[in-house]
JSON list of C-alpha atoms in Angstrom, two decimals:
[
{"chain": "T", "resi": 2, "resn": "ASP", "atom": "CA", "xyz": [0.00, 0.00, 0.00]},
{"chain": "T", "resi": 3, "resn": "ALA", "atom": "CA", "xyz": [1.07, 3.55, -0.68]},
{"chain": "T", "resi": 4, "resn": "LYS", "atom": "CA", "xyz": [2.37, 5.45, 2.34]},
{"chain": "T", "resi": 5, "resn": "THR", "atom": "CA", "xyz": [0.82, 8.68, 1.12]},
{"chain": "T", "resi": 6, "resn": "THR", "atom": "CA", "xyz": [-2.65, 10.16, 0.94]},
{"chain": "T", "resi": 7, "resn": "GLN", "atom": "CA", "xyz": [-3.66, 12.83, -1.52]},
{"chain": "T", "resi": 8, "resn": "PRO", "atom": "CA", "xyz": [-6.95, 14.48, -2.47]},
{"chain": "T", "resi": 9, "resn": "THR", "atom": "CA", "xyz": [-8.62, 12.71, -5.35]},
{"chain": "T", "resi": 10, "resn": "SER", "atom": "CA", "xyz": [-8.99, 15.80, -7.49]},
{"chain": "T", "resi": 11, "resn": "MET", "atom": "CA", "xyz": [-8.40, 19.54, -7.53]},
{"chain": "T", "resi": 12, "resn": "ASP", "atom": "CA", "xyz": [-9.14, 22.43, -9.85]},
{"chain": "T", "resi": 13, "resn": "CYS", "atom": "CA", "xyz": [-6.96, 25.44, -10.45]},
{"chain": "T", "resi": 14, "resn": "ALA", "atom": "CA", "xyz": [-7.43, 28.54, -12.58]},
{"chain": "T", "resi": 15, "resn": "GLU", "atom": "CA", "xyz": [-4.93, 29.07, -15.35]},
{"chain": "T", "resi": 16, "resn": "GLY", "atom": "CA", "xyz": [-2.16, 31.43, -14.29]},
{"chain": "T", "resi": 17, "resn": "ARG", "atom": "CA", "xyz": [-2.73, 30.89, -10.60]},
{"chain": "T", "resi": 18, "resn": "ALA", "atom": "CA", "xyz": [-0.60, 28.82, -8.28]},
{"chain": "T", "resi": 19, "resn": "ALA", "atom": "CA", "xyz": [-1.59, 25.19, -7.85]},
{"chain": "T", "resi": 20, "resn": "ASN", "atom": "CA", "xyz": [-0.91, 23.80, -4.37]},
{"chain": "T", "resi": 21, "resn": "LEU", "atom": "CA", "xyz": [-1.12, 20.04, -4.15]},
{"chain": "T", "resi": 22, "resn": "PRO", "atom": "CA", "xyz": [-0.98, 18.55, -0.65]},
{"chain": "T", "resi": 23, "resn": "CYS", "atom": "CA", "xyz": [0.30, 15.14, 0.38]},
{"chain": "T", "resi": 24, "resn": "ASN", "atom": "CA", "xyz": [0.17, 13.45, 3.76]},
{"chain": "T", "resi": 25, "resn": "HIS", "atom": "CA", "xyz": [2.90, 10.97, 4.67]},
{"chain": "T", "resi": 26, "resn": "SER", "atom": "CA", "xyz": [2.58, 10.72, 8.43]},
{"chain": "T", "resi": 27, "resn": "THR", "atom": "CA", "xyz": [4.48, 7.42, 8.67]},
{"chain": "T", "resi": 28, "resn": "ILE", "atom": "CA", "xyz": [7.51, 8.59, 6.70]},
{"chain": "T", "resi": 29, "resn": "SER", "atom": "CA", "xyz": [10.84, 7.31, 8.00]},
{"chain": "T", "resi": 30, "resn": "GLY", "atom": "CA", "xyz": [13.88, 9.46, 8.61]},
{"chain": "T", "resi": 31, "resn": "ASN", "atom": "CA", "xyz": [15.70, 8.16, 5.56]},
{"chain": "T", "resi": 32, "resn": "GLU", "atom": "CA", "xyz": [12.80, 8.37, 3.14]},
{"chain": "T", "resi": 33, "resn": "TYR", "atom": "CA", "xyz": [12.59, 10.99, 0.44]},
{"chain": "T", "resi": 34, "resn": "VAL", "atom": "CA", "xyz": [9.41, 12.58, -0.92]},
{"chain": "T", "resi": 35, "resn": "TYR", "atom": "CA", "xyz": [9.12, 12.34, -4.70]},
{"chain": "T", "resi": 36, "resn": "TRP", "atom": "CA", "xyz": [6.58, 13.98, -6.96]},
{"chain": "T", "resi": 37, "resn": "TYR", "atom": "CA", "xyz": [5.70, 12.78, -10.43]},
{"chain": "T", "resi": 38, "resn": "ARG", "atom": "CA", "xyz": [2.89, 13.63, -12.80]},
{"chain": "T", "resi": 39, "resn": "GLN", "atom": "CA", "xyz": [1.24, 11.65, -15.55]},
{"chain": "T", "resi": 40, "resn": "ILE", "atom": "CA", "xyz": [-0.47, 13.24, -18.47]},
{"chain": "T", "resi": 41, "resn": "HIS", "atom": "CA", "xyz": [-3.06, 11.03, -20.11]},
{"chain": "T", "resi": 42, "resn": "SER", "atom": "CA", "xyz": [-1.59, 7.99, -21.87]},
{"chain": "T", "resi": 43, "resn": "GLN", "atom": "CA", "xyz": [2.02, 8.95, -21.18]},
{"chain": "T", "resi": 44, "resn": "GLY", "atom": "CA", "xyz": [4.63, 7.71, -18.75]},
{"chain": "T", "resi": 45, "resn": "PRO", "atom": "CA", "xyz": [5.05, 9.56, -15.44]},
{"chain": "T", "resi": 46, "resn": "GLN", "atom": "CA", "xyz": [7.25, 12.63, -15.53]},
{"chain": "T", "resi": 47, "resn": "TYR", "atom": "CA", "xyz": [9.65, 13.40, -12.69]},
{"chain": "T", "resi": 48, "resn": "ILE", "atom": "CA", "xyz": [8.97, 16.77, -11.08]},
{"chain": "T", "resi": 49, "resn": "ILE", "atom": "CA", "xyz": [10.96, 17.16, -7.88]},
{"chain": "T", "resi": 50, "resn": "HIS", "atom": "CA", "xyz": [12.05, 15.38, -4.74]},
{"chain": "T", "resi": 51, "resn": "GLY", "atom": "CA", "xyz": [13.31, 16.29, -1.28]},
{"chain": "T", "resi": 52, "resn": "LEU", "atom": "CA", "xyz": [14.32, 14.95, 2.10]},
{"chain": "T", "resi": 53, "resn": "LYS", "atom": "CA", "xyz": [13.98, 17.69, 4.70]},
{"chain": "T", "resi": 54, "resn": "ASN", "atom": "CA", "xyz": [14.57, 21.06, 3.11]},
{"chain": "T", "resi": 55, "resn": "ASN", "atom": "CA", "xyz": [12.29, 22.86, 0.73]},
{"chain": "T", "resi": 56, "resn": "GLU", "atom": "CA", "xyz": [13.30, 22.42, -2.88]},
{"chain": "T", "resi": 57, "resn": "THR", "atom": "CA", "xyz": [12.72, 24.43, -6.03]},
{"chain": "T", "resi": 58, "resn": "ASN", "atom": "CA", "xyz": [13.45, 23.75, -9.66]},
{"chain": "T", "resi": 59, "resn": "GLU", "atom": "CA", "xyz": [12.26, 25.06, -12.99]},
{"chain": "T", "resi": 60, "resn": "MET", "atom": "CA", "xyz": [9.04, 23.11, -12.75]},
{"chain": "T", "resi": 61, "resn": "ALA", "atom": "CA", "xyz": [7.88, 23.43, -9.17]},
{"chain": "T", "resi": 62, "resn": "SER", "atom": "CA", "xyz": [8.58, 24.00, -5.51]},
{"chain": "T", "resi": 63, "resn": "LEU", "atom": "CA", "xyz": [8.34, 21.39, -2.80]},
{"chain": "T", "resi": 64, "resn": "ILE", "atom": "CA", "xyz": [7.52, 22.47, 0.72]},
{"chain": "T", "resi": 65, "resn": "ILE", "atom": "CA", "xyz": [8.06, 19.83, 3.41]},
{"chain": "T", "resi": 66, "resn": "THR", "atom": "CA", "xyz": [6.79, 20.46, 6.92]},
{"chain": "T", "resi": 67, "resn": "GLU", "atom": "CA", "xyz": [9.28, 20.45, 9.75]},
{"chain": "T", "resi": 68, "resn": "ASP", "atom": "CA", "xyz": [7.95, 17.17, 11.13]},
{"chain": "T", "resi": 69, "resn": "ARG", "atom": "CA", "xyz": [8.05, 15.76, 7.56]},
{"chain": "T", "resi": 70, "resn": "LYS", "atom": "CA", "xyz": [4.57, 14.33, 7.91]},
{"chain": "T", "resi": 71, "resn": "SER", "atom": "CA", "xyz": [3.21, 16.29, 4.98]},
{"chain": "T", "resi": 72, "resn": "SER", "atom": "CA", "xyz": [4.33, 18.21, 1.96]},
{"chain": "T", "resi": 73, "resn": "THR", "atom": "CA", "xyz": [2.96, 20.53, -0.71]},
{"chain": "T", "resi": 74, "resn": "LEU", "atom": "CA", "xyz": [3.87, 20.68, -4.35]},
{"chain": "T", "resi": 75, "resn": "ILE", "atom": "CA", "xyz": [3.50, 24.17, -5.76]},
{"chain": "T", "resi": 76, "resn": "LEU", "atom": "CA", "xyz": [3.17, 24.94, -9.46]},
{"chain": "T", "resi": 77, "resn": "PRO", "atom": "CA", "xyz": [3.63, 28.71, -9.36]},
{"chain": "T", "resi": 78, "resn": "HIS", "atom": "CA", "xyz": [1.76, 29.63, -12.54]},
{"chain": "T", "resi": 79, "resn": "ALA", "atom": "CA", "xyz": [-0.39, 26.76, -13.69]},
{"chain": "T", "resi": 80, "resn": "THR", "atom": "CA", "xyz": [-1.04, 26.35, -17.40]},
{"chain": "T", "resi": 81, "resn": "LEU", "atom": "CA", "xyz": [-3.51, 24.12, -19.24]},
{"chain": "T", "resi": 82, "resn": "ARG", "atom": "CA", "xyz": [-0.63, 21.75, -19.98]},
{"chain": "T", "resi": 83, "resn": "ASP", "atom": "CA", "xyz": [-0.23, 21.12, -16.26]},
{"chain": "T", "resi": 84, "resn": "THR", "atom": "CA", "xyz": [-3.51, 19.20, -16.24]},
{"chain": "T", "resi": 85, "resn": "ALA", "atom": "CA", "xyz": [-2.45, 15.72, -15.13]},
{"chain": "T", "resi": 86, "resn": "VAL", "atom": "CA", "xyz": [-2.51, 13.19, -12.31]},
{"chain": "T", "resi": 87, "resn": "TYR", "atom": "CA", "xyz": [0.07, 14.10, -9.69]},
{"chain": "T", "resi": 88, "resn": "TYR", "atom": "CA", "xyz": [1.64, 11.37, -7.59]},
{"chain": "T", "resi": 89, "resn": "CYS", "atom": "CA", "xyz": [3.37, 11.86, -4.26]},
{"chain": "T", "resi": 90, "resn": "ILE", "atom": "CA", "xyz": [5.65, 8.94, -3.30]},
{"chain": "T", "resi": 91, "resn": "VAL", "atom": "CA", "xyz": [7.94, 8.28, -0.37]},
{"chain": "T", "resi": 92, "resn": "SER", "atom": "CA", "xyz": [10.94, 6.04, -0.87]},
{"chain": "T", "resi": 93, "resn": "ARG", "atom": "CA", "xyz": [14.39, 5.38, 0.52]},
{"chain": "T", "resi": 94, "resn": "ASP", "atom": "CA", "xyz": [17.49, 6.28, -1.40]},
{"chain": "T", "resi": 95, "resn": "ASN", "atom": "CA", "xyz": [18.88, 2.81, -1.84]},
{"chain": "T", "resi": 96, "resn": "TYR", "atom": "CA", "xyz": [18.15, -0.41, -3.67]},
{"chain": "T", "resi": 97, "resn": "GLY", "atom": "CA", "xyz": [15.88, -1.72, -0.99]},
{"chain": "T", "resi": 98, "resn": "GLN", "atom": "CA", "xyz": [12.69, 0.13, -1.60]},
{"chain": "T", "resi": 99, "resn": "ASN", "atom": "CA", "xyz": [10.65, 0.61, -4.71]},
{"chain": "T", "resi": 100, "resn": "PHE", "atom": "CA", "xyz": [8.05, 3.21, -5.62]},
{"chain": "T", "resi": 101, "resn": "VAL", "atom": "CA", "xyz": [4.48, 2.47, -4.60]},
{"chain": "T", "resi": 102, "resn": "PHE", "atom": "CA", "xyz": [2.03, 4.60, -6.52]},
{"chain": "T", "resi": 103, "resn": "GLY", "atom": "CA", "xyz": [-1.22, 5.62, -4.89]},
{"chain": "T", "resi": 104, "resn": "PRO", "atom": "CA", "xyz": [-4.16, 6.96, -6.90]},
{"chain": "T", "resi": 105, "resn": "GLY", "atom": "CA", "xyz": [-2.70, 10.49, -6.98]},
{"chain": "T", "resi": 106, "resn": "THR", "atom": "CA", "xyz": [-4.47, 13.82, -7.40]},
{"chain": "T", "resi": 107, "resn": "ARG", "atom": "CA", "xyz": [-6.13, 14.65, -10.68]},
{"chain": "T", "resi": 108, "resn": "LEU", "atom": "CA", "xyz": [-5.39, 18.34, -11.24]},
{"chain": "T", "resi": 109, "resn": "SER", "atom": "CA", "xyz": [-7.54, 20.16, -13.75]},
{"chain": "T", "resi": 110, "resn": "VAL", "atom": "CA", "xyz": [-6.31, 23.58, -14.82]},
{"chain": "T", "resi": 111, "resn": "LEU", "atom": "CA", "xyz": [-9.25, 25.60, -16.02]},
{"chain": "T", "resi": 112, "resn": "PRO", "atom": "CA", "xyz": [-9.10, 28.46, -18.54]},
{"chain": "I", "resi": 19, "resn": "GLY", "atom": "CA", "xyz": [16.77, 15.32, -17.74]},
{"chain": "I", "resi": 20, "resn": "ALA", "atom": "CA", "xyz": [17.36, 11.65, -18.30]},
{"chain": "I", "resi": 21, "resn": "VAL", "atom": "CA", "xyz": [15.52, 10.08, -21.23]},
{"chain": "I", "resi": 22, "resn": "VAL", "atom": "CA", "xyz": [13.99, 6.64, -21.36]},
{"chain": "I", "resi": 23, "resn": "SER", "atom": "CA", "xyz": [12.45, 5.25, -24.51]},
{"chain": "I", "resi": 24, "resn": "GLN", "atom": "CA", "xyz": [10.12, 2.33, -25.12]},
{"chain": "I", "resi": 25, "resn": "HIS", "atom": "CA", "xyz": [9.41, 0.41, -28.26]},
{"chain": "I", "resi": 26, "resn": "PRO", "atom": "CA", "xyz": [6.87, -0.19, -29.60]},
{"chain": "I", "resi": 27, "resn": "SER", "atom": "CA", "xyz": [4.54, 2.51, -28.36]},
{"chain": "I", "resi": 28, "resn": "ARG", "atom": "CA", "xyz": [1.52, 0.50, -29.40]},
{"chain": "I", "resi": 29, "resn": "VAL", "atom": "CA", "xyz": [1.04, -3.15, -30.30]},
{"chain": "I", "resi": 30, "resn": "ILE", "atom": "CA", "xyz": [-1.94, -5.27, -31.20]},
{"chain": "I", "resi": 31, "resn": "CYS", "atom": "CA", "xyz": [-1.55, -9.02, -31.25]},
{"chain": "I", "resi": 32, "resn": "LYS", "atom": "CA", "xyz": [-3.59, -12.17, -31.41]},
{"chain": "I", "resi": 33, "resn": "SER", "atom": "CA", "xyz": [-4.28, -14.27, -28.37]},
{"chain": "I", "resi": 34, "resn": "GLY", "atom": "CA", "xyz": [-1.58, -16.88, -27.80]},
{"chain": "I", "resi": 35, "resn": "THR", "atom": "CA", "xyz": [1.27, -14.94, -29.37]},
{"chain": "I", "resi": 36, "resn": "SER", "atom": "CA", "xyz": [4.23, -13.40, -27.56]},
{"chain": "I", "resi": 37, "resn": "VAL", "atom": "CA", "xyz": [5.10, -9.73, -27.53]},
{"chain": "I", "resi": 38, "resn": "LYS", "atom": "CA", "xyz": [8.44, -8.15, -26.67]},
{"chain": "I", "resi": 39, "resn": "ILE", "atom": "CA", "xyz": [8.70, -4.60, -25.35]},
{"chain": "I", "resi": 40, "resn": "GLU", "atom": "CA", "xyz": [12.03, -2.80, -25.18]},
{"chain": "I", "resi": 41, "resn": "CYS", "atom": "CA", "xyz": [13.05, -0.17, -22.68]},
{"chain": "I", "resi": 42, "resn": "ARG", "atom": "CA", "xyz": [16.19, 1.89, -23.23]},
{"chain": "I", "resi": 43, "resn": "SER", "atom": "CA", "xyz": [17.93, 4.52, -21.17]},
{"chain": "I", "resi": 44, "resn": "LEU", "atom": "CA", "xyz": [19.28, 6.90, -23.80]},
{"chain": "I", "resi": 45, "resn": "ASP", "atom": "CA", "xyz": [21.67, 9.17, -21.95]},
{"chain": "I", "resi": 46, "resn": "PHE", "atom": "CA", "xyz": [22.57, 7.36, -18.76]},
{"chain": "I", "resi": 47, "resn": "GLN", "atom": "CA", "xyz": [23.43, 3.90, -17.54]},
{"chain": "I", "resi": 48, "resn": "ALA", "atom": "CA", "xyz": [20.61, 2.26, -15.65]},
{"chain": "I", "resi": 49, "resn": "THR", "atom": "CA", "xyz": [21.70, -0.21, -13.03]},
{"chain": "I", "resi": 50, "resn": "THR", "atom": "CA", "xyz": [18.07, -0.89, -12.19]},
{"chain": "I", "resi": 51, "resn": "MET", "atom": "CA", "xyz": [15.01, -0.94, -14.41]},
{"chain": "I", "resi": 52, "resn": "PHE", "atom": "CA", "xyz": [11.41, -1.38, -13.36]},
{"chain": "I", "resi": 53, "resn": "TRP", "atom": "CA", "xyz": [8.34, -2.60, -15.20]},
{"chain": "I", "resi": 54, "resn": "TYR", "atom": "CA", "xyz": [4.88, -1.36, -14.32]},
{"chain": "I", "resi": 55, "resn": "ARG", "atom": "CA", "xyz": [1.41, -2.12, -15.59]},
{"chain": "I", "resi": 56, "resn": "GLN", "atom": "CA", "xyz": [-1.45, 0.33, -15.61]},
{"chain": "I", "resi": 57, "resn": "PHE", "atom": "CA", "xyz": [-5.09, -0.48, -16.26]},
{"chain": "I", "resi": 58, "resn": "PRO", "atom": "CA", "xyz": [-7.54, 2.22, -17.39]},
{"chain": "I", "resi": 59, "resn": "LYS", "atom": "CA", "xyz": [-8.24, 4.84, -14.74]},
{"chain": "I", "resi": 60, "resn": "LYS", "atom": "CA", "xyz": [-5.96, 3.03, -12.28]},
{"chain": "I", "resi": 61, "resn": "SER", "atom": "CA", "xyz": [-2.58, 3.81, -10.86]},
{"chain": "I", "resi": 62, "resn": "LEU", "atom": "CA", "xyz": [0.70, 2.17, -11.82]},
{"chain": "I", "resi": 63, "resn": "MET", "atom": "CA", "xyz": [1.40, -1.24, -10.35]},
{"chain": "I", "resi": 64, "resn": "LEU", "atom": "CA", "xyz": [4.95, -2.50, -10.09]},
{"chain": "I", "resi": 65, "resn": "MET", "atom": "CA", "xyz": [5.44, -5.83, -11.81]},
{"chain": "I", "resi": 66, "resn": "ALA", "atom": "CA", "xyz": [9.14, -6.47, -11.42]},
{"chain": "I", "resi": 67, "resn": "THR", "atom": "CA", "xyz": [12.53, -4.98, -10.74]},
{"chain": "I", "resi": 68, "resn": "SER", "atom": "CA", "xyz": [15.60, -5.93, -12.72]},
{"chain": "I", "resi": 69, "resn": "ASN", "atom": "CA", "xyz": [19.23, -5.22, -12.06]},
{"chain": "I", "resi": 70, "resn": "GLU", "atom": "CA", "xyz": [21.69, -5.44, -14.92]},
{"chain": "I", "resi": 71, "resn": "GLY", "atom": "CA", "xyz": [23.15, -8.89, -15.23]},
{"chain": "I", "resi": 72, "resn": "SER", "atom": "CA", "xyz": [20.92, -10.59, -12.68]},
{"chain": "I", "resi": 73, "resn": "LYS", "atom": "CA", "xyz": [17.48, -12.16, -12.54]},
{"chain": "I", "resi": 74, "resn": "ALA", "atom": "CA", "xyz": [14.47, -9.96, -12.12]},
{"chain": "I", "resi": 75, "resn": "THR", "atom": "CA", "xyz": [12.58, -9.76, -8.86]},
{"chain": "I", "resi": 76, "resn": "TYR", "atom": "CA", "xyz": [8.86, -10.12, -9.40]},
{"chain": "I", "resi": 77, "resn": "GLU", "atom": "CA", "xyz": [6.11, -8.67, -7.25]},
{"chain": "I", "resi": 78, "resn": "GLN", "atom": "CA", "xyz": [3.65, -10.98, -5.59]},
{"chain": "I", "resi": 79, "resn": "GLY", "atom": "CA", "xyz": [1.05, -12.24, -8.02]},
{"chain": "I", "resi": 80, "resn": "VAL", "atom": "CA", "xyz": [3.09, -11.57, -11.17]},
{"chain": "I", "resi": 81, "resn": "GLU", "atom": "CA", "xyz": [3.92, -14.75, -13.08]},
{"chain": "I", "resi": 82, "resn": "LYS", "atom": "CA", "xyz": [7.60, -14.80, -13.95]},
{"chain": "I", "resi": 83, "resn": "ASP", "atom": "CA", "xyz": [7.12, -17.41, -16.66]},
{"chain": "I", "resi": 84, "resn": "LYS", "atom": "CA", "xyz": [4.52, -15.26, -18.36]},
{"chain": "I", "resi": 85, "resn": "PHE", "atom": "CA", "xyz": [6.31, -11.93, -18.09]},
{"chain": "I", "resi": 86, "resn": "LEU", "atom": "CA", "xyz": [9.92, -12.61, -19.03]},
{"chain": "I", "resi": 87, "resn": "ILE", "atom": "CA", "xyz": [12.33, -9.82, -18.19]},
{"chain": "I", "resi": 88, "resn": "ASN", "atom": "CA", "xyz": [15.86, -9.50, -19.46]},
{"chain": "I", "resi": 89, "resn": "HIS", "atom": "CA", "xyz": [18.27, -6.74, -18.45]},
{"chain": "I", "resi": 90, "resn": "ALA", "atom": "CA", "xyz": [21.34, -7.67, -20.44]},
{"chain": "I", "resi": 91, "resn": "SER", "atom": "CA", "xyz": [23.01, -4.28, -20.55]},
{"chain": "I", "resi": 92, "resn": "LEU", "atom": "CA", "xyz": [23.07, -1.03, -18.62]},
{"chain": "I", "resi": 93, "resn": "THR", "atom": "CA", "xyz": [20.88, 0.64, -21.22]},
{"chain": "I", "resi": 94, "resn": "LEU", "atom": "CA", "xyz": [18.39, -2.03, -22.26]},
{"chain": "I", "resi": 95, "resn": "SER", "atom": "CA", "xyz": [15.73, -4.10, -20.59]},
{"chain": "I", "resi": 96, "resn": "THR", "atom": "CA", "xyz": [13.07, -6.15, -22.34]},
{"chain": "I", "resi": 97, "resn": "LEU", "atom": "CA", "xyz": [9.70, -7.44, -21.20]},
{"chain": "I", "resi": 98, "resn": "THR", "atom": "CA", "xyz": [8.23, -10.35, -23.11]},
{"chain": "I", "resi": 99, "resn": "VAL", "atom": "CA", "xyz": [4.59, -11.16, -22.57]},
{"chain": "I", "resi": 100, "resn": "THR", "atom": "CA", "xyz": [4.35, -14.84, -23.46]},
{"chain": "I", "resi": 101, "resn": "SER", "atom": "CA", "xyz": [1.17, -16.47, -24.74]},
{"chain": "I", "resi": 102, "resn": "ALA", "atom": "CA", "xyz": [-0.71, -13.22, -24.40]},
{"chain": "I", "resi": 103, "resn": "HIS", "atom": "CA", "xyz": [-4.41, -13.23, -23.60]},
{"chain": "I", "resi": 104, "resn": "PRO", "atom": "CA", "xyz": [-6.99, -10.44, -23.69]},
{"chain": "I", "resi": 105, "resn": "GLU", "atom": "CA", "xyz": [-6.66, -9.90, -19.94]},
{"chain": "I", "resi": 106, "resn": "ASP", "atom": "CA", "xyz": [-3.01, -8.96, -20.52]},
{"chain": "I", "resi": 107, "resn": "SER", "atom": "CA", "xyz": [-4.15, -5.92, -22.48]},
{"chain": "I", "resi": 108, "resn": "SER", "atom": "CA", "xyz": [-2.81, -2.95, -20.57]},
{"chain": "I", "resi": 109, "resn": "PHE", "atom": "CA", "xyz": [-0.43, 0.00, -20.60]},
{"chain": "I", "resi": 110, "resn": "TYR", "atom": "CA", "xyz": [3.08, -1.21, -19.79]},
{"chain": "I", "resi": 111, "resn": "ILE", "atom": "CA", "xyz": [5.56, 1.36, -18.53]},
{"chain": "I", "resi": 112, "resn": "CYS", "atom": "CA", "xyz": [9.23, 0.95, -17.76]},
{"chain": "I", "resi": 113, "resn": "SER", "atom": "CA", "xyz": [11.45, 3.16, -15.67]},
{"chain": "I", "resi": 114, "resn": "ALA", "atom": "CA", "xyz": [15.18, 3.33, -15.10]},
{"chain": "I", "resi": 115, "resn": "ARG", "atom": "CA", "xyz": [17.32, 4.39, -12.21]},
{"chain": "I", "resi": 116, "resn": "SER", "atom": "CA", "xyz": [21.01, 5.18, -12.43]},
{"chain": "I", "resi": 117, "resn": "GLY", "atom": "CA", "xyz": [21.80, 3.84, -8.99]},
{"chain": "I", "resi": 118, "resn": "LEU", "atom": "CA", "xyz": [24.35, 6.53, -8.27]},
{"chain": "I", "resi": 119, "resn": "ALA", "atom": "CA", "xyz": [24.66, 7.21, -4.58]},
{"chain": "I", "resi": 120, "resn": "GLY", "atom": "CA", "xyz": [23.79, 10.59, -3.27]},
{"chain": "I", "resi": 121, "resn": "ASP", "atom": "CA", "xyz": [20.89, 12.93, -3.47]},
{"chain": "I", "resi": 122, "resn": "GLY", "atom": "CA", "xyz": [17.86, 10.75, -4.02]},
{"chain": "I", "resi": 123, "resn": "ASN", "atom": "CA", "xyz": [17.45, 7.98, -6.52]},
{"chain": "I", "resi": 124, "resn": "GLU", "atom": "CA", "xyz": [14.69, 9.09, -8.79]},
{"chain": "I", "resi": 125, "resn": "GLN", "atom": "CA", "xyz": [13.29, 6.89, -11.50]},
{"chain": "I", "resi": 126, "resn": "PHE", "atom": "CA", "xyz": [12.86, 8.13, -15.05]},
{"chain": "I", "resi": 127, "resn": "PHE", "atom": "CA", "xyz": [9.93, 6.69, -16.93]},
{"chain": "I", "resi": 128, "resn": "GLY", "atom": "CA", "xyz": [9.44, 5.67, -20.51]},
{"chain": "I", "resi": 129, "resn": "PRO", "atom": "CA", "xyz": [6.43, 6.81, -22.54]},
{"chain": "I", "resi": 130, "resn": "GLY", "atom": "CA", "xyz": [4.66, 3.48, -22.15]},
{"chain": "I", "resi": 131, "resn": "THR", "atom": "CA", "xyz": [3.51, 0.72, -24.48]},
{"chain": "I", "resi": 132, "resn": "ARG", "atom": "CA", "xyz": [-0.15, 0.04, -25.03]},
{"chain": "I", "resi": 133, "resn": "LEU", "atom": "CA", "xyz": [-0.74, -3.65, -25.58]},
{"chain": "I", "resi": 134, "resn": "THR", "atom": "CA", "xyz": [-4.03, -4.87, -26.99]},
{"chain": "I", "resi": 135, "resn": "VAL", "atom": "CA", "xyz": [-4.58, -8.61, -27.23]},
{"chain": "I", "resi": 136, "resn": "LEU", "atom": "CA", "xyz": [-7.42, -9.68, -29.47]}
]
């Protein structure tokens, strides 16, 4: 079973920030938080990952709470092309643990 | 970012035939490759993990004799669906991980292969 819970779906207006929450209350100290998204009929696309500190790249920002029990993926200026299913995954950084995908959040960016 | 390709992107076959799907890491060496299956409106389910040069590790409930996985090089893994049946129709997705130690070990996914068994 996935160690994360996410809302089933969210809407966001085009041009506004999309904030996607993820709960991972049982995360272990050596587990990272990964975010991927999947646009219809394509393979998942890597977005960002982090351990403790907040992270930012050209696609998104990842905010991890101090207790690491939840995180938020932020798409600063959502576009229609950001409509996708977003998956939050926790996993260790070694060979011992694989990704377990939950159902994710279906984000719809509306014009 | 790292690029993973799959071939073919789409395949239709008759029941009882075998189908081979290739997964290639184009710009990095993948010590580990993963195979997932995704049914319509469902999430990805891990089928097996393969490390270059060794036998694949299959998830519970996945028949290793039906889904043959070969990871003969650091850039290529193949999944062969043997004696395919209509219930094997699905979206098959591979991913690759470089295995370099350090800051996270993200997987990079291929575009997927849609298999339809008639």
